[in-house]
Amino acid sequence: MASSWGSFLQDEQQLEELARQAVDRALAEGVLLRTTQEPSSSDVVSYAPFTLFPSLVPSALLEQAYAVQMDFNLLVDAVSQNAAFLEQTLSSTIKRDTFTARLFDIYKQVLKEGIAQTVFLGLNRSDYMFQRNADGSPALKQIEINTVSASFGGLASRTPAVHRHVLNVLGKTKEAARILSNNPSKGLALGIAKAWELYGSAKALVLLIAQEKERNVFDQRAIENELLARNIRVIRRRFEDVSEKGSLDQDRKLFLDGQEIAVVYFRDGYMPSQYNQQNWEARLLLERSCSVKCPDIATQLAGTKKVQQELSRVGVLEVLLPGQPEAVARLRATFAGLYSLDLGEEGDQAIAEALAAPNRFVLKPQREGGGNNLYGEEMVQTLERLKDSEERASYILMEKIEPEPFGNCLLRPGCPVRVVQCISELGIFGVYVRQGKTLVMNKHVGHLLRTKATEHADGGVVAGVAVLDNPYPV
């Protein structure tokens, strides 16, 4: 897709002046991160990196991504309730991936004891890229679905005003008006509020599990503030605090510092480095409780890459979503090629294809948080090392999406303003709430566009690779 702002990208002096105005507006709007130097303190903050201009996104693909989100919500919820499917799908992975195995152990323990929670809350984000077809037309292809700690709903609600400002400064008022309003944090908070209400105790609180060193605190505060506006109190605590001060009563109600907890919202606990033995024990305590976990352990497992790969197999969606052929068709249309690396003929063939044409594939471990995927030479070396080992089952292989690059400026603290070739990733936020077997809420609540320079293969905003953006529908 060609850039609509091509003429403005030529004038260096104008770009620098625009960038200054954009940064000031971003700071005024609260598009903020804590600094790398002081991640535990808000005394010194900076703007979260963002694009100078909104990036062009085909309206049809944006609409398609929104239209399929409720199907993805249903699918994740169905997978989370299907113990046989999860066990079978992850059986080879848990032999070799200790992190997934630890999560799975907790899942088995909770199943054995009996699941205490009756209300289930899903806040997820499904991420896509725009594949360039042979005829030059773009197609929507899913990269992954994040079922735990799906971030940037808060900051994404603050960036439209920044891009409108940039376009207004350029006298492009008609174009500025076309930038979509977007408030995912409000919708995410609506889901938490519904779960809190169904839990049924007016005095109970929402517990946000946070990291001590959290640069992205303002993104989280946006959701906290929405809840506070509904008179729902939120406390922020670490896993360590739960371990030291958390307890369950005889009905498995969760108490922390003597206060009952209705909803546990995880913004931590999605990477191995975030757990020590104490944290694992805290996670088990939370899972055993009747509080609404967002996500519960089954829903976190439903978001693994291995599950994503299994869902793309012929006939699997039909089993999980019986009698819903339209939903199945919408879901399947977004799937890229996904291949199992389990030991056996199928895995051998996938490895042979990837070694023969490495630029067509990405190697993905069972990890969240960005920066984990392997490409090109690095992928080849890993596959050569693992091809005769059971360890290869802890990865999946995915067809590499090749979007059409475009020019934009990525604004980062301390970096010069320059035009680079970029690609974008679109995320749609989904919310669902289930009570027992009844779905009481299923909706999409907004979007997130992140853009990065084409030279960077992998990584997110906090990782310092991608920057925040807005879709300009064309």
Tab-separated table of C-alpha atoms in Angstrom:
chain	number	residue	atom	x	y	z
A	1	MET	CA	0.000	0.000	0.000
A	2	ALA	CA	1.441	3.324	-1.035
A	3	SER	CA	1.684	6.015	1.619
A	4	SER	CA	-0.896	8.799	1.486
A	5	TRP	CA	1.595	11.132	3.143
A	6	GLY	CA	4.329	10.705	0.515
A	7	SER	CA	4.777	14.428	-0.223
A	8	PHE	CA	5.209	15.267	3.484
A	9	LEU	CA	7.818	12.541	3.918
A	10	GLN	CA	10.170	14.382	1.502
A	11	ASP	CA	10.648	17.561	3.552
A	12	GLU	CA	13.140	16.936	6.376
A	13	GLN	CA	12.714	20.289	8.065
A	14	GLN	CA	8.946	20.003	8.091
A	15	LEU	CA	9.186	16.439	9.453
A	16	GLU	CA	11.308	17.568	12.387
A	17	GLU	CA	8.908	20.383	13.265
A	18	LEU	CA	5.933	18.007	12.935
A	19	ALA	CA	7.680	15.439	15.133
A	20	ARG	CA	8.202	18.044	17.880
A	21	GLN	CA	4.507	18.936	17.798
A	22	ALA	CA	3.473	15.266	17.724
A	23	VAL	CA	5.660	14.373	20.720
A	24	ASP	CA	4.295	17.283	22.771
A	25	ARG	CA	0.747	16.213	21.935
A	26	ALA	CA	1.517	12.566	22.825
A	27	LEU	CA	2.833	13.659	26.231
A	28	ALA	CA	-0.227	15.846	26.773
A	29	GLU	CA	-2.556	12.946	25.855
A	30	GLY	CA	-0.834	10.497	28.225
A	31	VAL	CA	0.866	8.260	25.635
A	32	LEU	CA	3.465	7.378	28.266
A	33	LEU	CA	5.934	4.727	29.399
A	34	ARG	CA	8.221	4.692	32.398
A	35	THR	CA	11.891	4.828	31.430
A	36	THR	CA	14.225	1.839	31.079
A	37	GLN	CA	16.429	3.408	33.758
A	38	GLU	CA	13.569	3.804	36.307
A	39	PRO	CA	10.967	1.116	35.496
A	40	SER	CA	9.565	1.075	39.057
A	41	SER	CA	8.964	4.821	39.348
A	42	SER	CA	6.761	7.388	37.600
A	43	ASP	CA	8.963	10.324	38.683
A	44	VAL	CA	10.506	10.404	35.213
A	45	VAL	CA	8.468	9.225	32.238
A	46	SER	CA	8.744	9.486	28.482
A	47	TYR	CA	6.407	9.167	25.535
A	48	ALA	CA	5.691	5.678	24.226
A	49	PRO	CA	7.195	5.336	20.713
A	50	PHE	CA	4.698	6.019	17.913
A	51	THR	CA	4.483	6.753	14.183
A	52	LEU	CA	4.415	10.338	12.958
A	53	PHE	CA	1.587	9.538	10.521
A	54	PRO	CA	-1.276	7.037	10.728
A	55	SER	CA	-0.687	4.044	8.433
A	56	LEU	CA	-3.005	3.072	5.608
A	57	VAL	CA	-5.101	-0.039	6.245
A	58	PRO	CA	-7.685	-1.417	3.779
A	59	SER	CA	-11.172	-0.847	5.271
A	60	ALA	CA	-12.288	-4.300	4.111
A	61	LEU	CA	-9.540	-6.028	6.128
A	62	LEU	CA	-10.239	-3.918	9.208
A	63	GLU	CA	-13.922	-4.873	8.949
A	64	GLN	CA	-13.010	-8.546	8.426
A	65	ALA	CA	-10.791	-8.531	11.546
A	66	TYR	CA	-13.608	-7.006	13.609
A	67	ALA	CA	-16.184	-9.419	12.173
A	68	VAL	CA	-14.198	-12.551	13.111
A	69	GLN	CA	-13.307	-11.449	16.659
A	70	MET	CA	-16.458	-12.784	18.298
A	71	ASP	CA	-15.792	-16.127	16.572
A	72	PHE	CA	-12.279	-16.155	18.061
A	73	ASN	CA	-13.757	-15.397	21.495
A	74	LEU	CA	-16.081	-18.413	21.143
A	75	LEU	CA	-13.221	-20.591	19.917
A	76	VAL	CA	-10.863	-19.724	22.792
A	77	ASP	CA	-13.688	-20.309	25.263
A	78	ALA	CA	-14.514	-23.678	23.648
A	79	VAL	CA	-10.868	-24.813	23.743
A	80	SER	CA	-10.537	-23.779	27.409
A	81	GLN	CA	-13.479	-26.051	28.310
A	82	ASN	CA	-12.203	-29.056	26.359
A	83	ALA	CA	-9.796	-30.902	28.666
A	84	ALA	CA	-9.327	-33.825	26.255
A	85	PHE	CA	-8.365	-31.501	23.389
A	86	LEU	CA	-5.882	-29.527	25.536
A	87	GLU	CA	-4.292	-32.683	26.928
A	88	GLN	CA	-3.939	-34.343	23.536
A	89	THR	CA	-2.695	-31.188	21.801
A	90	LEU	CA	-0.083	-30.302	24.406
A	91	SER	CA	1.076	-33.881	25.200
A	92	SER	CA	4.278	-33.659	23.123
A	93	THR	CA	4.953	-29.993	24.023
A	94	ILE	CA	4.898	-30.513	27.808
A	95	LYS	CA	7.527	-33.243	27.537
A	96	ARG	CA	10.057	-30.687	26.301
A	97	ASP	CA	8.819	-27.237	27.302
A	98	THR	CA	9.121	-26.840	31.074
A	99	PHE	CA	7.136	-23.585	31.236
A	100	THR	CA	4.089	-24.994	29.424
A	101	ALA	CA	4.492	-28.156	31.534
A	102	ARG	CA	4.322	-26.153	34.798
A	103	LEU	CA	1.173	-24.357	33.635
A	104	PHE	CA	-0.291	-27.712	32.597
A	105	ASP	CA	0.519	-29.244	36.014
A	106	ILE	CA	-1.499	-26.506	37.718
A	107	TYR	CA	-4.316	-27.085	35.217
A	108	LYS	CA	-4.385	-30.819	36.057
A	109	GLN	CA	-4.326	-30.119	39.800
A	110	VAL	CA	-7.253	-27.718	39.564
A	111	LEU	CA	-9.237	-30.151	37.397
A	112	LYS	CA	-8.628	-32.956	39.892
A	113	GLU	CA	-9.724	-30.867	42.858
A	114	GLY	CA	-12.690	-29.457	40.921
A	115	ILE	CA	-12.833	-25.971	39.366
A	116	ALA	CA	-14.128	-23.563	42.020
A	117	GLN	CA	-14.807	-20.557	39.811
A	118	THR	CA	-18.203	-20.361	38.078
A	119	VAL	CA	-17.702	-17.115	36.145
A	120	PHE	CA	-15.117	-16.986	33.345
A	121	LEU	CA	-13.659	-13.861	31.769
A	122	GLY	CA	-11.650	-13.641	28.556
A	123	LEU	CA	-9.809	-10.467	27.532
A	124	ASN	CA	-7.823	-11.306	24.438
A	125	ARG	CA	-6.230	-9.695	21.401
A	126	SER	CA	-6.004	-11.363	18.021
A	127	ASP	CA	-3.075	-10.070	15.918
A	128	TYR	CA	-2.886	-10.013	12.120
A	129	MET	CA	-0.686	-8.921	9.255
A	130	PHE	CA	-1.693	-8.089	5.697
A	131	GLN	CA	-0.288	-10.765	3.389
A	132	ARG	CA	0.483	-9.526	-0.135
A	133	ASN	CA	-1.131	-11.959	-2.575
A	134	ALA	CA	0.381	-12.874	-5.955
A	135	ASP	CA	-2.004	-10.412	-7.678
A	136	GLY	CA	-0.899	-7.611	-5.319
A	137	SER	CA	-4.124	-7.603	-3.259
A	138	PRO	CA	-3.781	-7.785	0.551
A	139	ALA	CA	-5.249	-10.592	2.711
A	140	LEU	CA	-5.776	-10.720	6.477
A	141	LYS	CA	-3.643	-13.442	8.125
A	142	GLN	CA	-3.545	-14.182	11.858
A	143	ILE	CA	-0.145	-14.074	13.577
A	144	GLU	CA	-1.346	-15.201	17.015
A	145	ILE	CA	-3.984	-14.717	19.674
A	146	ASN	CA	-2.942	-13.348	23.073
A	147	THR	CA	-5.096	-14.772	25.862
A	148	VAL	CA	-3.025	-13.488	28.800
A	149	SER	CA	-2.035	-9.896	29.617
A	150	ALA	CA	-3.122	-8.531	26.195
A	151	SER	CA	-1.681	-5.041	26.431
A	152	PHE	CA	-1.971	-1.533	24.937
A	153	GLY	CA	-5.744	-1.196	25.229
A	154	GLY	CA	-5.078	1.886	27.357
A	155	LEU	CA	-2.475	3.654	25.237
A	156	ALA	CA	-4.299	2.775	22.002
A	157	SER	CA	-7.227	4.871	23.230
A	158	ARG	CA	-4.955	7.916	23.543
A	159	THR	CA	-3.141	7.867	20.180
A	160	PRO	CA	-5.999	8.844	17.788
A	161	ALA	CA	-5.919	12.412	19.162
A	162	VAL	CA	-2.178	12.612	18.401
A	163	HIS	CA	-2.555	11.639	14.738
A	164	ARG	CA	-5.586	13.901	14.303
A	165	HIS	CA	-3.445	16.716	15.673
A	166	VAL	CA	-0.612	16.011	13.192
A	167	LEU	CA	-3.020	16.035	10.238
A	168	ASN	CA	-4.783	19.174	11.498
A	169	VAL	CA	-1.411	20.948	11.763
A	170	LEU	CA	-0.894	20.079	8.079
A	171	GLY	CA	-4.334	21.506	7.227
A	172	LYS	CA	-5.684	18.024	6.461
A	173	THR	CA	-8.864	18.396	8.532
A	174	LYS	CA	-10.961	16.051	6.369
A	175	GLU	CA	-8.327	13.328	6.698
A	176	ALA	CA	-7.977	13.963	10.453
A	177	ALA	CA	-11.685	13.312	10.888
A	178	ARG	CA	-11.316	9.875	9.267
A	179	ILE	CA	-9.079	8.538	12.035
A	180	LEU	CA	-11.244	6.111	13.974
A	181	SER	CA	-12.081	6.716	17.602
A	182	ASN	CA	-10.871	3.807	19.669
A	183	ASN	CA	-11.222	3.021	23.361
A	184	PRO	CA	-10.292	-0.599	24.130
A	185	SER	CA	-9.596	0.115	27.814
A	186	LYS	CA	-13.245	1.027	28.329
A	187	GLY	CA	-14.405	-2.250	26.742
A	188	LEU	CA	-11.853	-4.352	28.642
A	189	ALA	CA	-12.996	-2.717	31.884
A	190	LEU	CA	-16.614	-3.494	30.938
A	191	GLY	CA	-15.721	-7.198	30.824
A	192	ILE	CA	-13.984	-7.067	34.217
A	193	ALA	CA	-16.953	-5.122	35.655
A	194	LYS	CA	-19.428	-7.731	34.370
A	195	ALA	CA	-17.374	-10.574	35.901
A	196	TRP	CA	-17.130	-8.632	39.183
A	197	GLU	CA	-20.900	-8.106	39.221
A	198	LEU	CA	-21.625	-11.808	38.529
A	199	TYR	CA	-19.223	-12.835	41.308
A	200	GLY	CA	-21.849	-11.266	43.519
A	201	SER	CA	-20.093	-9.559	46.415
A	202	ALA	CA	-20.279	-5.758	46.500
A	203	LYS	CA	-17.354	-5.494	48.957
A	204	ALA	CA	-14.996	-7.689	46.908
A	205	LEU	CA	-12.103	-6.128	44.973
A	206	VAL	CA	-10.324	-6.615	41.661
A	207	LEU	CA	-6.720	-7.783	42.085
A	208	LEU	CA	-4.329	-6.760	39.293
A	209	ILE	CA	-1.223	-8.953	39.335
A	210	ALA	CA	1.588	-6.632	38.248
A	211	GLN	CA	5.342	-6.753	37.893
A	212	GLU	CA	7.465	-4.661	40.216
A	213	LYS	CA	9.369	-3.159	37.292
A	214	GLU	CA	6.507	-2.214	34.978
A	215	ARG	CA	7.271	0.369	32.311
A	216	ASN	CA	3.806	0.008	30.798
A	217	VAL	CA	1.969	1.049	33.975
A	218	PHE	CA	-0.086	3.849	32.355
A	219	ASP	CA	-1.649	1.369	29.935
A	220	GLN	CA	-2.826	-0.646	32.943
A	221	ARG	CA	-3.952	2.423	34.892
A	222	ALA	CA	-6.367	3.289	32.060
A	223	ILE	CA	-8.316	0.091	32.834
A	224	GLU	CA	-8.040	0.624	36.607
A	225	ASN	CA	-9.427	4.155	36.217
A	226	GLU	CA	-12.384	2.920	34.143
A	227	LEU	CA	-13.217	0.445	36.916
A	228	LEU	CA	-12.844	3.061	39.632
A	229	ALA	CA	-15.337	5.253	37.732
A	230	ARG	CA	-17.806	2.355	38.188
A	231	ASN	CA	-17.038	2.228	41.945
A	232	ILE	CA	-15.077	-1.017	41.587
A	233	ARG	CA	-11.888	-0.939	43.642
A	234	VAL	CA	-8.656	-2.310	42.182
A	235	ILE	CA	-5.531	-3.244	44.125
A	236	ARG	CA	-2.161	-3.858	42.439
A	237	ARG	CA	-0.048	-6.641	43.931
A	238	ARG	CA	2.812	-8.910	42.900
A	239	PHE	CA	2.842	-12.716	42.971
A	240	GLU	CA	5.104	-12.387	46.049
A	241	ASP	CA	2.365	-10.476	47.912
A	242	VAL	CA	-0.149	-13.230	47.116
A	243	SER	CA	2.308	-15.839	48.355
A	244	GLU	CA	2.886	-13.992	51.632
A	245	LYS	CA	-0.591	-12.633	52.412
A	246	GLY	CA	-3.096	-14.554	50.291
A	247	SER	CA	-5.369	-17.279	51.666
A	248	LEU	CA	-8.470	-19.308	50.793
A	249	ASP	CA	-11.358	-19.891	53.194
A	250	GLN	CA	-13.287	-23.182	53.404
A	251	ASP	CA	-15.396	-22.175	50.350
A	252	ARG	CA	-12.169	-21.394	48.447
A	253	LYS	CA	-12.902	-17.672	48.449
A	254	LEU	CA	-9.666	-15.726	47.988
A	255	PHE	CA	-8.601	-13.154	50.565
A	256	LEU	CA	-5.632	-10.806	50.382
A	257	ASP	CA	-4.816	-8.520	53.324
A	258	GLY	CA	-8.190	-9.590	54.749
A	259	GLN	CA	-10.121	-8.393	51.676
A	260	GLU	CA	-12.157	-10.672	49.407
A	261	ILE	CA	-11.054	-10.804	45.759
A	262	ALA	CA	-13.720	-11.124	43.052
A	263	VAL	CA	-11.532	-10.908	39.929
A	264	VAL	CA	-7.814	-11.603	39.387
A	265	TYR	CA	-6.487	-9.785	36.301
A	266	PHE	CA	-3.031	-10.969	35.246
A	267	ARG	CA	-0.605	-8.434	33.775
A	268	ASP	CA	2.267	-10.737	34.736
A	269	GLY	CA	2.872	-14.468	34.577
A	270	TYR	CA	3.126	-15.070	30.827
A	271	MET	CA	6.896	-15.706	30.597
A	272	PRO	CA	9.200	-18.203	32.386
A	273	SER	CA	11.397	-15.383	33.744
A	274	GLN	CA	8.380	-14.054	35.682
A	275	TYR	CA	8.195	-17.144	37.913
A	276	ASN	CA	10.235	-18.488	40.787
A	277	GLN	CA	9.031	-21.268	43.117
A	278	GLN	CA	7.180	-18.755	45.302
A	279	ASN	CA	5.396	-17.296	42.251
A	280	TRP	CA	4.343	-20.749	41.022
A	281	GLU	CA	2.837	-21.452	44.449
A	282	ALA	CA	0.987	-18.118	44.323
A	283	ARG	CA	-0.358	-18.942	40.861
A	284	LEU	CA	-1.659	-22.298	42.114
A	285	LEU	CA	-3.367	-20.612	45.073
A	286	LEU	CA	-5.083	-18.132	42.738
A	287	GLU	CA	-6.177	-20.890	40.351
A	288	ARG	CA	-7.664	-22.992	43.177
A	289	SER	CA	-9.806	-20.060	44.323
A	290	CYS	CA	-13.343	-19.264	43.192
A	291	SER	CA	-12.269	-15.760	42.078
A	292	VAL	CA	-12.722	-15.028	38.382
A	293	LYS	CA	-9.252	-15.343	36.844
A	294	CYS	CA	-8.441	-13.408	33.700
A	295	PRO	CA	-7.268	-15.669	32.259
A	296	ASP	CA	-7.840	-18.922	34.106
A	297	ILE	CA	-5.066	-21.421	33.452
A	298	ALA	CA	-7.023	-23.310	30.754
A	299	THR	CA	-7.507	-20.094	28.770
A	300	GLN	CA	-3.799	-19.285	29.038
A	301	LEU	CA	-3.027	-22.765	27.639
A	302	ALA	CA	-5.608	-22.182	24.874
A	303	GLY	CA	-3.431	-19.285	23.691
A	304	THR	CA	-0.278	-21.371	23.144
A	305	LYS	CA	1.268	-21.622	19.668
A	306	LYS	CA	0.807	-25.398	19.693
A	307	VAL	CA	-2.952	-25.006	20.147
A	308	GLN	CA	-2.996	-22.406	17.346
A	309	GLN	CA	-1.265	-24.888	15.037
A	310	GLU	CA	-3.685	-27.723	15.927
A	311	LEU	CA	-6.706	-25.481	15.314
A	312	SER	CA	-5.580	-25.067	11.693
A	313	ARG	CA	-5.844	-28.824	11.049
A	314	VAL	CA	-8.658	-29.955	8.764
A	315	GLY	CA	-11.820	-30.727	10.724
A	316	VAL	CA	-10.704	-29.450	14.149
A	317	LEU	CA	-12.761	-26.227	14.122
A	318	GLU	CA	-15.876	-28.193	13.168
A	319	VAL	CA	-15.481	-30.372	16.275
A	320	LEU	CA	-14.941	-27.407	18.618
A	321	LEU	CA	-17.695	-25.227	17.109
A	322	PRO	CA	-20.328	-27.741	15.989
A	323	GLY	CA	-23.192	-26.455	13.843
A	324	GLN	CA	-21.459	-23.115	13.169
A	325	PRO	CA	-20.175	-23.384	9.562
A	326	GLU	CA	-20.189	-19.592	8.992
A	327	ALA	CA	-17.996	-18.968	12.051
A	328	VAL	CA	-15.661	-21.787	10.971
A	329	ALA	CA	-15.330	-20.271	7.483
A	330	ARG	CA	-14.589	-16.780	8.881
A	331	LEU	CA	-11.937	-18.191	11.232
A	332	ARG	CA	-10.287	-20.409	8.637
A	333	ALA	CA	-10.014	-17.548	6.136
A	334	THR	CA	-7.550	-15.812	8.518
A	335	PHE	CA	-5.266	-18.815	9.120
A	336	ALA	CA	-1.755	-18.816	7.677
A	337	GLY	CA	0.057	-22.126	7.077
A	338	LEU	CA	0.913	-23.749	10.440
A	339	TYR	CA	2.927	-26.964	10.821
A	340	SER	CA	3.590	-29.389	13.668
A	341	LEU	CA	7.210	-30.331	14.465
A	342	ASP	CA	6.301	-33.388	16.563
A	343	LEU	CA	8.560	-36.398	15.964
A	344	GLY	CA	7.333	-38.386	12.968
A	345	GLU	CA	6.775	-38.096	9.240
A	346	GLU	CA	4.680	-34.912	9.333
A	347	GLY	CA	7.264	-33.049	11.427
A	348	ASP	CA	10.145	-34.366	9.277
A	349	GLN	CA	8.460	-33.048	6.144
A	350	ALA	CA	7.852	-29.605	7.686
A	351	ILE	CA	11.527	-29.354	8.721
A	352	ALA	CA	12.706	-30.415	5.257
A	353	GLU	CA	10.543	-27.729	3.647
A	354	ALA	CA	11.784	-25.039	6.039
A	355	LEU	CA	15.447	-25.979	5.462
A	356	ALA	CA	14.888	-25.930	1.693
A	357	ALA	CA	13.235	-22.469	1.724
A	358	PRO	CA	14.013	-20.756	5.055
A	359	ASN	CA	12.790	-17.320	3.920
A	360	ARG	CA	9.239	-18.720	3.644
A	361	PHE	CA	8.911	-19.736	7.317
A	362	VAL	CA	9.118	-18.592	10.955
A	363	LEU	CA	10.014	-20.891	13.871
A	364	LYS	CA	7.918	-20.150	16.971
A	365	PRO	CA	8.441	-21.401	20.545
A	366	GLN	CA	5.554	-21.526	23.104
A	367	ARG	CA	6.253	-18.000	24.383
A	368	GLU	CA	4.468	-14.674	24.815
A	369	GLY	CA	5.962	-11.220	25.112
A	370	GLY	CA	7.623	-10.742	21.689
A	371	GLY	CA	11.197	-11.244	20.534
A	372	ASN	CA	11.137	-15.057	20.720
A	373	ASN	CA	10.654	-16.117	17.099
A	374	LEU	CA	13.479	-17.362	14.875
A	375	TYR	CA	14.006	-16.428	11.227
A	376	GLY	CA	16.458	-17.079	8.387
A	377	GLU	CA	19.895	-18.368	9.341
A	378	GLU	CA	19.041	-18.522	13.057
A	379	MET	CA	16.014	-20.704	12.274
A	380	VAL	CA	18.109	-22.995	10.038
A	381	GLN	CA	20.739	-23.483	12.762
A	382	THR	CA	18.056	-24.275	15.370
A	383	LEU	CA	16.276	-26.752	13.079
A	384	GLU	CA	19.581	-28.478	12.214
A	385	ARG	CA	20.345	-28.808	15.933
A	386	LEU	CA	16.863	-30.042	16.887
A	387	LYS	CA	15.813	-32.133	13.918
A	388	ASP	CA	16.532	-35.508	15.574
A	389	SER	CA	15.541	-34.401	19.089
A	390	GLU	CA	12.209	-34.521	20.936
A	391	GLU	CA	12.834	-30.886	21.838
A	392	ARG	CA	11.618	-29.849	18.388
A	393	ALA	CA	8.048	-30.570	19.589
A	394	SER	CA	8.244	-27.444	21.781
A	395	TYR	CA	8.190	-25.314	18.578
A	396	ILE	CA	5.782	-24.860	15.683
A	397	LEU	CA	6.554	-23.762	12.136
A	398	MET	CA	4.548	-20.996	10.511
A	399	GLU	CA	4.380	-19.669	6.984
A	400	LYS	CA	6.009	-16.209	6.931
A	401	ILE	CA	3.579	-13.389	6.175
A	402	GLU	CA	4.984	-10.917	3.610
A	403	PRO	CA	3.175	-7.556	3.815
A	404	GLU	CA	3.876	-4.706	1.391
A	405	PRO	CA	6.227	-2.183	3.058
A	406	PHE	CA	5.468	1.565	3.174
A	407	GLY	CA	7.253	4.713	4.354
A	408	ASN	CA	6.668	6.340	7.748
A	409	CYS	CA	8.628	7.970	10.601
A	410	LEU	CA	8.986	6.030	13.848
A	411	LEU	CA	9.314	8.495	16.728
A	412	ARG	CA	11.389	7.261	19.665
A	413	PRO	CA	12.967	9.187	22.552
A	414	GLY	CA	16.532	10.134	21.676
A	415	CYS	CA	16.353	8.965	18.053
A	416	PRO	CA	16.655	11.174	14.956
A	417	VAL	CA	13.567	11.700	12.786
A	418	ARG	CA	13.966	9.702	9.575
A	419	VAL	CA	11.733	7.959	7.076
A	420	VAL	CA	12.011	4.164	7.084
A	421	GLN	CA	10.273	1.301	5.291
A	422	CYS	CA	7.682	-0.240	7.622
A	423	ILE	CA	5.139	-3.017	8.066
A	424	SER	CA	2.155	-3.069	10.441
A	425	GLU	CA	0.397	-5.562	12.685
A	426	LEU	CA	-3.280	-5.096	13.528
A	427	GLY	CA	-4.728	-6.370	16.810
A	428	ILE	CA	-8.418	-6.593	17.698
A	429	PHE	CA	-9.427	-6.738	21.365
A	430	GLY	CA	-12.118	-9.246	22.328
A	431	VAL	CA	-14.083	-9.643	25.567
A	432	TYR	CA	-16.321	-12.476	26.675
A	433	VAL	CA	-17.877	-13.477	29.984
A	434	ARG	CA	-19.400	-16.890	30.694
A	435	GLN	CA	-21.392	-17.906	33.757
A	436	GLY	CA	-21.512	-21.697	34.066
A	437	LYS	CA	-22.363	-22.736	30.496
A	438	THR	CA	-24.101	-19.467	29.559
A	439	LEU	CA	-22.260	-16.832	27.553
A	440	VAL	CA	-23.393	-13.472	28.942
A	441	MET	CA	-21.055	-11.209	26.957
A	442	ASN	CA	-19.227	-11.601	23.642
A	443	LYS	CA	-17.926	-8.508	21.886
A	444	HIS	CA	-15.033	-6.750	20.166
A	445	VAL	CA	-13.933	-3.599	21.969
A	446	GLY	CA	-11.346	-1.828	19.827
A	447	HIS	CA	-8.082	-2.185	17.965
A	448	LEU	CA	-4.332	-1.699	18.195
A	449	LEU	CA	-2.042	-0.977	15.272
A	450	ARG	CA	1.698	-1.459	15.802
A	451	THR	CA	4.276	-0.641	13.166
A	452	LYS	CA	7.959	-1.534	12.864
A	453	ALA	CA	10.810	-1.036	10.441
A	454	THR	CA	11.134	-3.906	7.951
A	455	GLU	CA	14.696	-4.598	9.194
A	456	HIS	CA	13.256	-5.841	12.507
A	457	ALA	CA	11.757	-9.307	12.256
A	458	ASP	CA	10.222	-9.661	15.702
A	459	GLY	CA	9.360	-7.837	18.900
A	460	GLY	CA	6.848	-5.513	20.515
A	461	VAL	CA	6.533	-1.903	21.712
A	462	VAL	CA	7.974	-2.333	25.223
A	463	ALA	CA	10.717	-4.512	23.689
A	464	GLY	CA	11.667	-1.372	21.705
A	465	VAL	CA	11.007	-2.706	18.188
A	466	ALA	CA	7.405	-1.820	17.258
A	467	VAL	CA	5.739	1.553	17.843
A	468	LEU	CA	2.110	2.583	18.379
A	469	ASP	CA	0.116	3.598	15.314
A	470	ASN	CA	-3.449	4.168	14.079
A	471	PRO	CA	-5.143	2.683	11.030
A	472	TYR	CA	-6.108	5.183	8.363
A	473	PRO	CA	-8.916	3.321	6.544
A	474	VAL	CA	-8.690	3.350	2.734
